Amino acid sequence: MDLILEYFDFLLFLVLLALGYFVGRMNEQRHYLSIRRRERQLANVLAFAARFPPDPHTPRECVLVTGSVVVSSDYFKQFVTGLRTLIGGRMRAYESLLDRARREAMLRMKADASRHGCRLIFNVKVESTNVGGGMRGGTAAMEVLAYGTALKSLPDRSEAPRAA
Amino acid sequence: MRLENRLPDETVNYSIEHPLKEFAWLLAGVTAVVAAVAASVGYFAGEIAARVPFRVEKDYAAGITRHWEEQKRTSEAEEARRALRALAAKLAAAMDLPAGMDVTVHYSDEAVVNAMATLGGNVVFFRGLIARLESEDALAMVLAHEIAHAKLRHPAASLGRGVAVGVTLSLVSSSMGRGLAGDPVQVAGVLPLLKYGRDQERAADEEALRALAAVYGHVAGARELFALFAKIGRDEALQIGLLHTHPFTSERLARVDELARERGWALEGRVRELPPALARLKRAAPAE
């Protein structure tokens, strides 16, 4: 008991690290499975960064569609990246976090477009903001927002994507 | 124009390398570098601090001396203090302290089983420890050990080291931005301090044994003392040796035997009873 009290700080750190690693990794793997599944489901909604639709002169109804996600880092990732800031280099732990966030935001935007009956989004932009506290102690969390202009009906052209 | 969205390429934007691999490399590398930096900063700071003239240290520690001197004392505590000082004078005479250095022994009426040497040559004995001791020889071993710390300038070296390493570590951990990784980095930095601490204890033990042999003609008091420590700290096997300042008692006992063999000191001999003023403390608080 005394031993636990004496090294309480260190034990707490180990517990948090293990929790962050196992739970964080499990969540990440589950999230990727879900992302890949939905990416296939929503493959019929197309998104492009081009400023204008393929046929800008045909009058069509446009809708602003958005998808946003707020994603938090776990204790393990924060610890690893904390060490990484000392020597620099590729922050692998955050790369997968932000990759998931971007893809999730895109999916939510596509789902939004799909709800409006749209299958083409153009002028897509992705923005991200840090929402996780200050420099010290605050958990790293990011908001990723994807938005674009969705077209209500598709141009009647052969190169347009086929309806699902 | 042909419009097409492909499924994302899973090999571009993030790494599929196992996260524990990066973790292990980073942790090992950073820990090694921080420990090495802390060890060298600590070493030089300690060496410099130990070379500050004792007079300066004593002036700096005037507050500590006053704190212990001005404590309210019962007549019993006053007698205990006098007895401790008489014994300390006898031991100090055999320890050839550097010119200008003097050691001041204080007595504290607290149940703590401890004695300590602090800045300015101040040595504090707590009733709890004296109540546990069986003989003057064992007491002399503790006393000589604490005087040896003062003689070797250990309190000054530890302070200098602690401050220097503390400043270095806070610079490192603050440069990591989010403070999370700070904890293990602190541990990595503090480990060398503990090592220096144990080196100091070994050096003080050796000085104390020399004094004991010179004054009593044998070092039986040291063996008695460490045997007592072993009895008190029965659970020490559970403790992690790495994180403790004092070497293990079994190690200290073995060192007594080894040094005695090397230097030709007798391991056995007649041990004296505690001075009456101190033996009274023992009877007053037998259960502690």
Coordinates of C-alpha atoms in Angstrom, one line a residue:
Chain A
M1 CA 0.0 0.0 0.0
D2 CA 2.8 2.4 1.0
L3 CA 4.5 1.5 -2.2
I4 CA 1.5 2.4 -4.3
L5 CA 1.2 5.7 -2.5
E6 CA 4.9 6.5 -2.9
Y7 CA 4.9 5.9 -6.6
F8 CA 1.3 7.1 -7.1
D9 CA 2.2 9.7 -9.7
F10 CA 4.2 7.3 -11.7
L11 CA 1.6 4.5 -11.5
L12 CA -1.1 6.9 -12.6
F13 CA 1.0 8.0 -15.5
L14 CA 1.5 4.3 -16.6
V15 CA -2.2 3.6 -16.2
L16 CA -3.1 6.6 -18.3
L17 CA -0.5 5.7 -20.9
A18 CA -1.8 2.1 -21.2
L19 CA -5.4 3.3 -21.3
G20 CA -4.5 5.8 -24.0
Y21 CA -2.7 3.2 -26.0
F22 CA -5.2 0.3 -25.9
V23 CA -8.4 2.3 -26.0
G24 CA -7.1 4.9 -28.4
R25 CA -5.8 2.3 -30.7
M26 CA -9.0 0.3 -30.6
N27 CA -11.1 3.4 -31.3
E28 CA -8.8 4.3 -34.2
Q29 CA -9.1 0.9 -35.8
R30 CA -12.8 0.9 -35.4
H31 CA -13.1 4.4 -36.8
Y32 CA -11.0 3.5 -39.9
L33 CA -13.3 0.5 -40.6
S34 CA -16.3 2.7 -40.4
I35 CA -14.7 5.4 -42.6
R36 CA -13.8 2.9 -45.3
R37 CA -17.2 1.3 -45.2
R38 CA -19.0 4.7 -45.6
E39 CA -16.5 5.9 -48.2
R40 CA -17.7 3.0 -50.4
Q41 CA -21.3 3.7 -49.6
L42 CA -21.1 7.4 -50.5
A43 CA -18.9 6.8 -53.5
N44 CA -21.8 8.0 -55.7
V45 CA -21.5 11.5 -54.2
L46 CA -18.5 13.2 -55.9
A47 CA -16.5 16.0 -54.4
F48 CA -14.1 18.3 -56.2
A49 CA -11.9 21.3 -55.4
A50 CA -12.6 23.0 -58.7
R51 CA -14.2 26.4 -58.3
F52 CA -16.9 25.9 -60.9
P53 CA -19.1 23.0 -61.9
P54 CA -18.3 21.2 -65.2
D55 CA -21.0 23.2 -66.9
P56 CA -21.3 26.5 -65.2
H57 CA -23.7 28.1 -67.6
T58 CA -26.6 25.7 -67.0
P59 CA -28.8 27.2 -64.3
R60 CA -29.1 24.8 -61.4
E61 CA -30.1 24.9 -57.8
C62 CA -27.1 25.0 -55.4
V63 CA -26.8 24.1 -51.7
L64 CA -24.1 24.8 -49.3
V65 CA -23.1 21.5 -47.7
T66 CA -20.9 21.1 -44.7
G67 CA -19.4 18.4 -42.6
S68 CA -17.5 19.0 -39.4
V69 CA -15.8 16.8 -36.8
V70 CA -14.0 17.5 -33.6
V71 CA -11.5 14.9 -32.8
S72 CA -9.3 14.5 -29.7
S73 CA -6.0 13.0 -29.2
D74 CA -5.4 10.3 -26.5
Y75 CA -2.9 10.3 -23.7
F76 CA -0.5 8.0 -25.5
K77 CA -0.5 10.0 -28.7
Q78 CA 0.1 13.2 -26.7
F79 CA 2.9 11.6 -24.8
V80 CA 4.6 10.4 -28.0
T81 CA 4.2 13.7 -29.8
G82 CA 5.5 15.5 -26.6
L83 CA 8.7 13.6 -26.9
R84 CA 8.7 14.2 -30.7
T85 CA 8.7 17.9 -30.2
L86 CA 12.1 17.7 -28.5
I87 CA 13.8 16.3 -31.6
G88 CA 11.5 17.1 -34.4
G89 CA 10.4 14.9 -37.3
R90 CA 7.3 13.2 -38.6
M91 CA 4.5 13.2 -36.0
R92 CA 3.0 9.9 -37.0
A93 CA 0.7 9.8 -34.0
Y94 CA -1.1 12.9 -35.2
E95 CA -1.0 12.1 -38.9
S96 CA -3.5 9.2 -38.5
L97 CA -5.6 11.4 -36.2
L98 CA -5.9 14.2 -38.7
D99 CA -6.3 11.8 -41.6
R100 CA -9.4 10.3 -39.8
A101 CA -10.7 13.8 -39.0
R102 CA -10.4 15.0 -42.7
R103 CA -12.0 11.9 -44.1
E104 CA -14.8 11.9 -41.5
A105 CA -15.5 15.6 -42.3
M106 CA -15.6 14.8 -46.0
L107 CA -18.0 11.9 -45.3
R108 CA -20.3 14.1 -43.2
M109 CA -20.3 16.7 -46.0
K110 CA -21.2 14.0 -48.6
A111 CA -23.9 12.6 -46.3
D112 CA -25.3 16.2 -46.1
A113 CA -25.3 16.5 -49.9
S114 CA -26.9 13.1 -50.2
R115 CA -29.7 14.2 -47.9
H116 CA -30.3 17.1 -50.2
G117 CA -30.4 14.7 -53.2
C118 CA -27.2 16.0 -54.6
R119 CA -24.4 13.9 -56.1
L120 CA -21.9 16.5 -57.0
I121 CA -20.1 18.9 -54.7
F122 CA -17.6 21.4 -56.1
N123 CA -15.4 24.1 -54.7
V124 CA -14.7 21.8 -51.7
K125 CA -12.5 23.3 -49.0
V126 CA -11.2 21.8 -45.8
E127 CA -10.3 23.9 -42.8
S128 CA -9.0 22.9 -39.4
T129 CA -8.8 24.7 -36.0
N130 CA -7.2 23.8 -32.8
V131 CA -9.8 23.7 -30.1
G132 CA -7.9 21.9 -27.3
G133 CA -6.9 24.3 -24.6
G134 CA -3.6 26.2 -24.3
M135 CA 0.0 25.2 -24.7
R136 CA 0.3 23.3 -21.4
G137 CA -1.9 20.6 -20.0
G138 CA -4.8 21.1 -22.5
T139 CA -5.7 18.0 -24.5
A140 CA -4.9 18.4 -28.2
A141 CA -8.2 18.5 -30.1
M142 CA -8.9 19.6 -33.6
E143 CA -12.0 20.7 -35.5
V144 CA -11.9 19.8 -39.2
L145 CA -14.6 21.4 -41.3
A146 CA -15.3 20.4 -45.0
Y147 CA -17.7 22.5 -47.0
G148 CA -18.6 23.0 -50.6
T149 CA -21.3 23.8 -53.1
A150 CA -23.6 20.9 -54.0
L151 CA -25.6 20.8 -57.1
K152 CA -29.3 19.8 -56.8
S153 CA -29.5 18.1 -60.2
L154 CA -26.7 16.8 -62.3
P155 CA -25.9 18.1 -65.8
D156 CA -27.4 15.8 -68.4
R157 CA -24.1 14.6 -69.8
S158 CA -22.5 11.3 -70.5
E159 CA -19.4 12.0 -68.4
A160 CA -21.6 12.8 -65.4
P161 CA -21.6 10.0 -62.7
R162 CA -24.2 7.4 -63.1
A163 CA -27.0 7.5 -60.5
A164 CA -26.7 4.7 -57.9
Chain B
M1 CA -14.2 16.1 -68.8
R2 CA -14.5 12.9 -66.9
L3 CA -15.4 13.2 -63.2
E4 CA -14.1 10.6 -60.9
N5 CA -13.5 10.2 -57.1
R6 CA -11.2 7.4 -56.2
L7 CA -11.1 5.8 -52.7
P8 CA -8.2 7.3 -50.7
D9 CA -4.8 5.8 -51.0
E10 CA -4.1 4.4 -47.5
T11 CA -0.4 4.6 -47.8
V12 CA 0.1 8.3 -48.4
N13 CA -1.3 10.4 -45.6
Y14 CA -0.5 8.4 -42.5
S15 CA 2.0 5.8 -41.4
I16 CA 1.1 2.2 -40.8
E17 CA 4.2 1.6 -38.7
H18 CA 3.4 0.2 -35.2
P19 CA 3.0 3.1 -32.8
L20 CA 5.0 1.3 -30.1
K21 CA 8.1 1.3 -32.3
E22 CA 8.2 5.1 -32.4
F23 CA 7.3 5.3 -28.7
A24 CA 10.2 3.0 -27.7
W25 CA 12.8 4.8 -29.8
L26 CA 11.7 8.2 -28.7
L27 CA 11.5 7.3 -25.0
A28 CA 14.9 5.5 -25.0
G29 CA 16.6 8.3 -26.9
V30 CA 15.1 11.2 -24.9
T31 CA 15.6 9.5 -21.6
A32 CA 19.2 8.8 -22.3
V33 CA 20.0 12.3 -23.5
V34 CA 18.2 14.0 -20.6
A35 CA 19.8 11.6 -18.0
A36 CA 23.2 12.3 -19.5
V37 CA 22.7 16.1 -19.5
A38 CA 21.3 16.1 -16.0
A39 CA 24.2 13.9 -14.8
S40 CA 26.8 16.2 -16.2
V41 CA 25.1 19.4 -15.2
G42 CA 24.6 17.9 -11.7
Y43 CA 28.1 16.8 -11.4
F44 CA 29.6 20.2 -12.2
A45 CA 27.1 22.1 -10.1
G46 CA 27.8 19.8 -7.2
E47 CA 31.6 20.2 -7.6
I48 CA 31.3 24.0 -7.7
A49 CA 28.9 24.2 -4.8
A50 CA 31.2 22.0 -2.7
R51 CA 34.0 24.5 -3.3
V52 CA 32.1 27.5 -2.0
P53 CA 34.0 28.6 1.2
F54 CA 32.3 27.0 4.3
R55 CA 32.0 30.5 5.8
V56 CA 29.7 31.6 3.0
E57 CA 27.6 28.5 3.4
K58 CA 27.4 29.1 7.1
D59 CA 26.2 32.7 6.6
Y60 CA 23.7 31.5 4.0
A61 CA 22.4 28.9 6.5
A62 CA 22.2 31.3 9.4
G63 CA 18.4 31.0 9.3
I64 CA 18.6 27.2 9.6
T65 CA 21.0 27.4 12.6
R66 CA 18.7 29.9 14.3
H67 CA 15.6 27.8 13.7
W68 CA 17.1 24.8 15.5
E69 CA 18.9 26.9 18.2
E70 CA 15.8 28.8 19.2
Q71 CA 13.5 25.8 19.6
K72 CA 11.9 25.6 23.0
R73 CA 13.7 22.9 25.0
T74 CA 12.7 21.0 28.2
S75 CA 15.5 20.4 30.7
E76 CA 15.6 16.8 29.4
A77 CA 16.1 17.9 25.8
E78 CA 18.8 20.3 26.9
E79 CA 20.7 17.5 28.6
A80 CA 20.2 15.3 25.6
R81 CA 21.6 18.1 23.4
R82 CA 24.6 18.5 25.7
A83 CA 25.3 14.8 25.6
L84 CA 25.1 14.7 21.8
R85 CA 27.4 17.7 21.5
A86 CA 30.0 16.1 23.8
L87 CA 30.0 12.9 21.8
A88 CA 30.1 14.9 18.5
A89 CA 33.2 16.9 19.8
K90 CA 34.9 13.6 20.6
L91 CA 34.2 12.2 17.1
A92 CA 34.9 15.5 15.2
A93 CA 38.4 15.6 16.8
A94 CA 39.1 12.3 15.2
M95 CA 37.8 13.3 11.8
D96 CA 40.1 16.2 11.0
L97 CA 37.6 18.7 9.8
P98 CA 39.0 21.3 7.4
A99 CA 40.2 24.6 9.0
G100 CA 37.3 26.9 9.7
M101 CA 34.6 24.2 9.7
D102 CA 32.6 23.5 12.7
V103 CA 29.6 21.2 13.2
T104 CA 26.6 22.1 15.4
V105 CA 24.5 19.3 16.7
H106 CA 20.8 19.9 17.5
Y107 CA 18.3 17.7 19.3
S108 CA 14.6 17.6 18.3
D109 CA 12.0 16.1 20.5
E110 CA 10.1 14.5 17.6
A111 CA 9.3 10.8 17.2
V112 CA 10.8 10.7 13.7
V113 CA 13.4 7.8 13.4
N114 CA 16.0 9.9 11.6
A115 CA 19.0 12.2 11.8
M116 CA 20.1 14.6 9.2
A117 CA 23.0 16.9 8.2
T118 CA 22.0 20.2 6.5
L119 CA 23.6 23.4 5.3
G120 CA 26.0 25.3 7.5
G121 CA 27.3 22.2 9.4
N122 CA 24.0 21.7 11.2
V123 CA 23.2 18.2 12.3
V124 CA 19.8 17.4 13.7
F125 CA 19.0 14.3 15.8
F126 CA 15.4 13.3 16.4
R127 CA 14.3 11.6 19.6
G128 CA 12.7 8.7 17.6
L129 CA 16.1 7.6 16.4
I130 CA 17.8 7.8 19.7
A131 CA 15.0 5.9 21.4
R132 CA 15.8 3.0 19.0
L133 CA 19.5 2.9 19.6
E134 CA 21.1 0.4 22.0
S135 CA 24.6 1.8 22.6
E136 CA 26.8 4.8 22.4
D137 CA 28.7 3.1 19.6
A138 CA 25.7 2.9 17.3
L139 CA 24.8 6.5 18.1
A140 CA 28.4 7.5 17.4
M141 CA 28.1 5.8 14.0
V142 CA 25.1 7.9 13.1
L143 CA 26.7 11.0 14.5
A144 CA 30.0 10.4 12.6
H145 CA 28.0 9.7 9.4
E146 CA 26.2 13.0 9.7
I147 CA 29.4 14.9 10.6
A148 CA 31.1 13.2 7.6
H149 CA 28.3 14.7 5.3
A150 CA 29.1 18.1 6.6
K151 CA 32.9 17.5 6.3
L152 CA 32.5 16.4 2.7
R153 CA 30.2 19.4 1.9
H154 CA 27.4 17.1 0.9
P155 CA 24.5 19.4 1.8
A156 CA 26.0 22.2 -0.3
A157 CA 26.8 19.9 -3.2
S158 CA 23.2 18.5 -3.1
L159 CA 21.7 21.9 -3.1
G160 CA 23.8 23.1 -6.0
R161 CA 23.1 20.0 -7.9
G162 CA 19.3 20.1 -7.1
V163 CA 19.0 23.7 -8.3
A164 CA 21.0 23.2 -11.4
V165 CA 19.3 19.9 -12.4
G166 CA 15.9 21.4 -11.6
V167 CA 16.5 24.4 -13.8
T168 CA 17.7 22.2 -16.6
L169 CA 14.7 19.9 -16.4
S170 CA 12.2 22.7 -16.3
L171 CA 13.8 24.1 -19.5
V172 CA 13.6 20.8 -21.2
S173 CA 10.1 20.0 -20.2
S174 CA 8.8 23.5 -20.9
S175 CA 10.3 23.3 -24.4
M176 CA 8.1 20.3 -25.1
G177 CA 5.1 22.5 -25.3
R178 CA 2.3 20.3 -23.9
G179 CA 3.6 19.3 -20.5
L180 CA 2.6 15.6 -20.6
A181 CA 6.0 14.2 -21.6
G182 CA 7.5 16.2 -18.7
D183 CA 6.9 13.5 -16.1
P184 CA 9.1 10.7 -17.4
V185 CA 11.7 13.3 -18.4
Q186 CA 11.7 14.5 -14.8
V187 CA 12.3 11.0 -13.6
A188 CA 15.1 10.5 -16.1
G189 CA 16.7 13.7 -14.8
V190 CA 16.3 12.9 -11.2
L191 CA 17.9 9.4 -11.4
P192 CA 21.4 10.8 -11.6
L193 CA 20.7 12.9 -8.5
L194 CA 19.8 9.7 -6.6
K195 CA 23.0 8.1 -7.8
Y196 CA 25.0 11.0 -6.5
G197 CA 23.0 10.7 -3.2
R198 CA 24.0 7.1 -2.8
D199 CA 27.6 7.9 -3.6
Q200 CA 27.5 10.5 -0.8
E201 CA 26.0 8.0 1.6
R202 CA 28.8 5.5 0.8
A203 CA 31.5 8.2 1.3
A204 CA 29.9 9.3 4.6
D205 CA 29.7 5.7 5.8
E206 CA 33.4 5.2 5.1
E207 CA 34.4 8.5 6.9
A208 CA 32.3 7.5 9.8
L209 CA 33.8 4.0 10.1
R210 CA 37.3 5.6 10.1
A211 CA 36.2 7.9 13.0
L212 CA 34.6 5.0 14.9
A213 CA 37.7 2.9 14.5
A214 CA 39.9 5.8 15.7
V215 CA 37.8 6.6 18.7
Y216 CA 36.7 3.1 19.9
G217 CA 39.3 0.8 18.4
H218 CA 36.6 -1.2 16.6
V219 CA 33.5 -0.7 14.4
A220 CA 31.0 -2.9 16.2
G221 CA 28.7 0.2 16.5
A222 CA 28.3 0.3 12.7
R223 CA 27.2 -3.3 12.5
E224 CA 24.8 -2.9 15.4
L225 CA 23.3 0.2 13.7
F226 CA 22.8 -1.4 10.3
A227 CA 21.4 -4.6 11.9
L228 CA 18.9 -2.3 13.6
F229 CA 18.0 -0.6 10.3
A230 CA 17.5 -4.0 8.7
K231 CA 15.1 -4.8 11.5
I232 CA 13.2 -1.5 11.2
G233 CA 13.0 -1.7 7.4
R234 CA 11.9 -5.3 7.0
D235 CA 9.8 -4.3 4.0
E236 CA 12.8 -2.8 2.2
A237 CA 12.9 -5.8 -0.1
L238 CA 9.8 -4.4 -1.6
Q239 CA 11.3 -1.0 -2.3
I240 CA 12.9 -0.2 -5.6
G241 CA 16.5 0.3 -4.9
L242 CA 17.0 2.6 -7.8
L243 CA 14.6 5.2 -6.4
H244 CA 16.2 5.4 -2.9
T245 CA 18.9 7.7 -1.8
H246 CA 20.4 5.4 0.7
P247 CA 22.1 2.1 -0.3
F248 CA 20.4 -1.0 0.9
T249 CA 21.2 -1.9 4.5
S250 CA 22.5 -5.3 3.5
E251 CA 24.9 -3.6 1.1
R252 CA 26.0 -1.2 3.8
L253 CA 26.6 -4.1 6.2
A254 CA 28.7 -5.9 3.7
R255 CA 30.7 -2.7 3.0
V256 CA 31.5 -2.4 6.8
D257 CA 33.0 -5.9 6.7
E258 CA 34.9 -5.3 3.6
L259 CA 36.4 -2.0 4.7
A260 CA 37.2 -3.4 8.1
R261 CA 39.1 -6.3 6.5
E262 CA 41.0 -3.9 4.2
R263 CA 41.9 -1.4 6.8
G264 CA 42.5 -3.8 9.7
W265 CA 39.7 -2.6 11.9
A266 CA 38.3 -4.9 14.5
L267 CA 34.7 -5.9 13.8
E268 CA 33.9 -6.9 17.4
G269 CA 34.7 -5.1 20.6
R270 CA 33.2 -3.8 23.9
V271 CA 30.3 -1.4 23.1
R272 CA 29.5 1.3 25.6
E273 CA 26.1 2.1 27.0
L274 CA 24.3 5.2 25.9
P275 CA 25.2 8.3 27.9
P276 CA 22.6 8.6 30.8
A277 CA 20.9 11.7 29.4
L278 CA 20.2 9.8 26.1
A279 CA 19.3 6.5 27.8
R280 CA 16.6 8.4 29.7
L281 CA 14.9 9.3 26.3
K282 CA 14.8 5.6 25.5
R283 CA 13.0 4.7 28.7
A284 CA 10.6 7.7 28.3
A285 CA 9.4 6.5 24.9
P286 CA 10.0 2.7 24.6
A287 CA 7.1 2.0 22.3
E288 CA 8.2 4.2 19.4

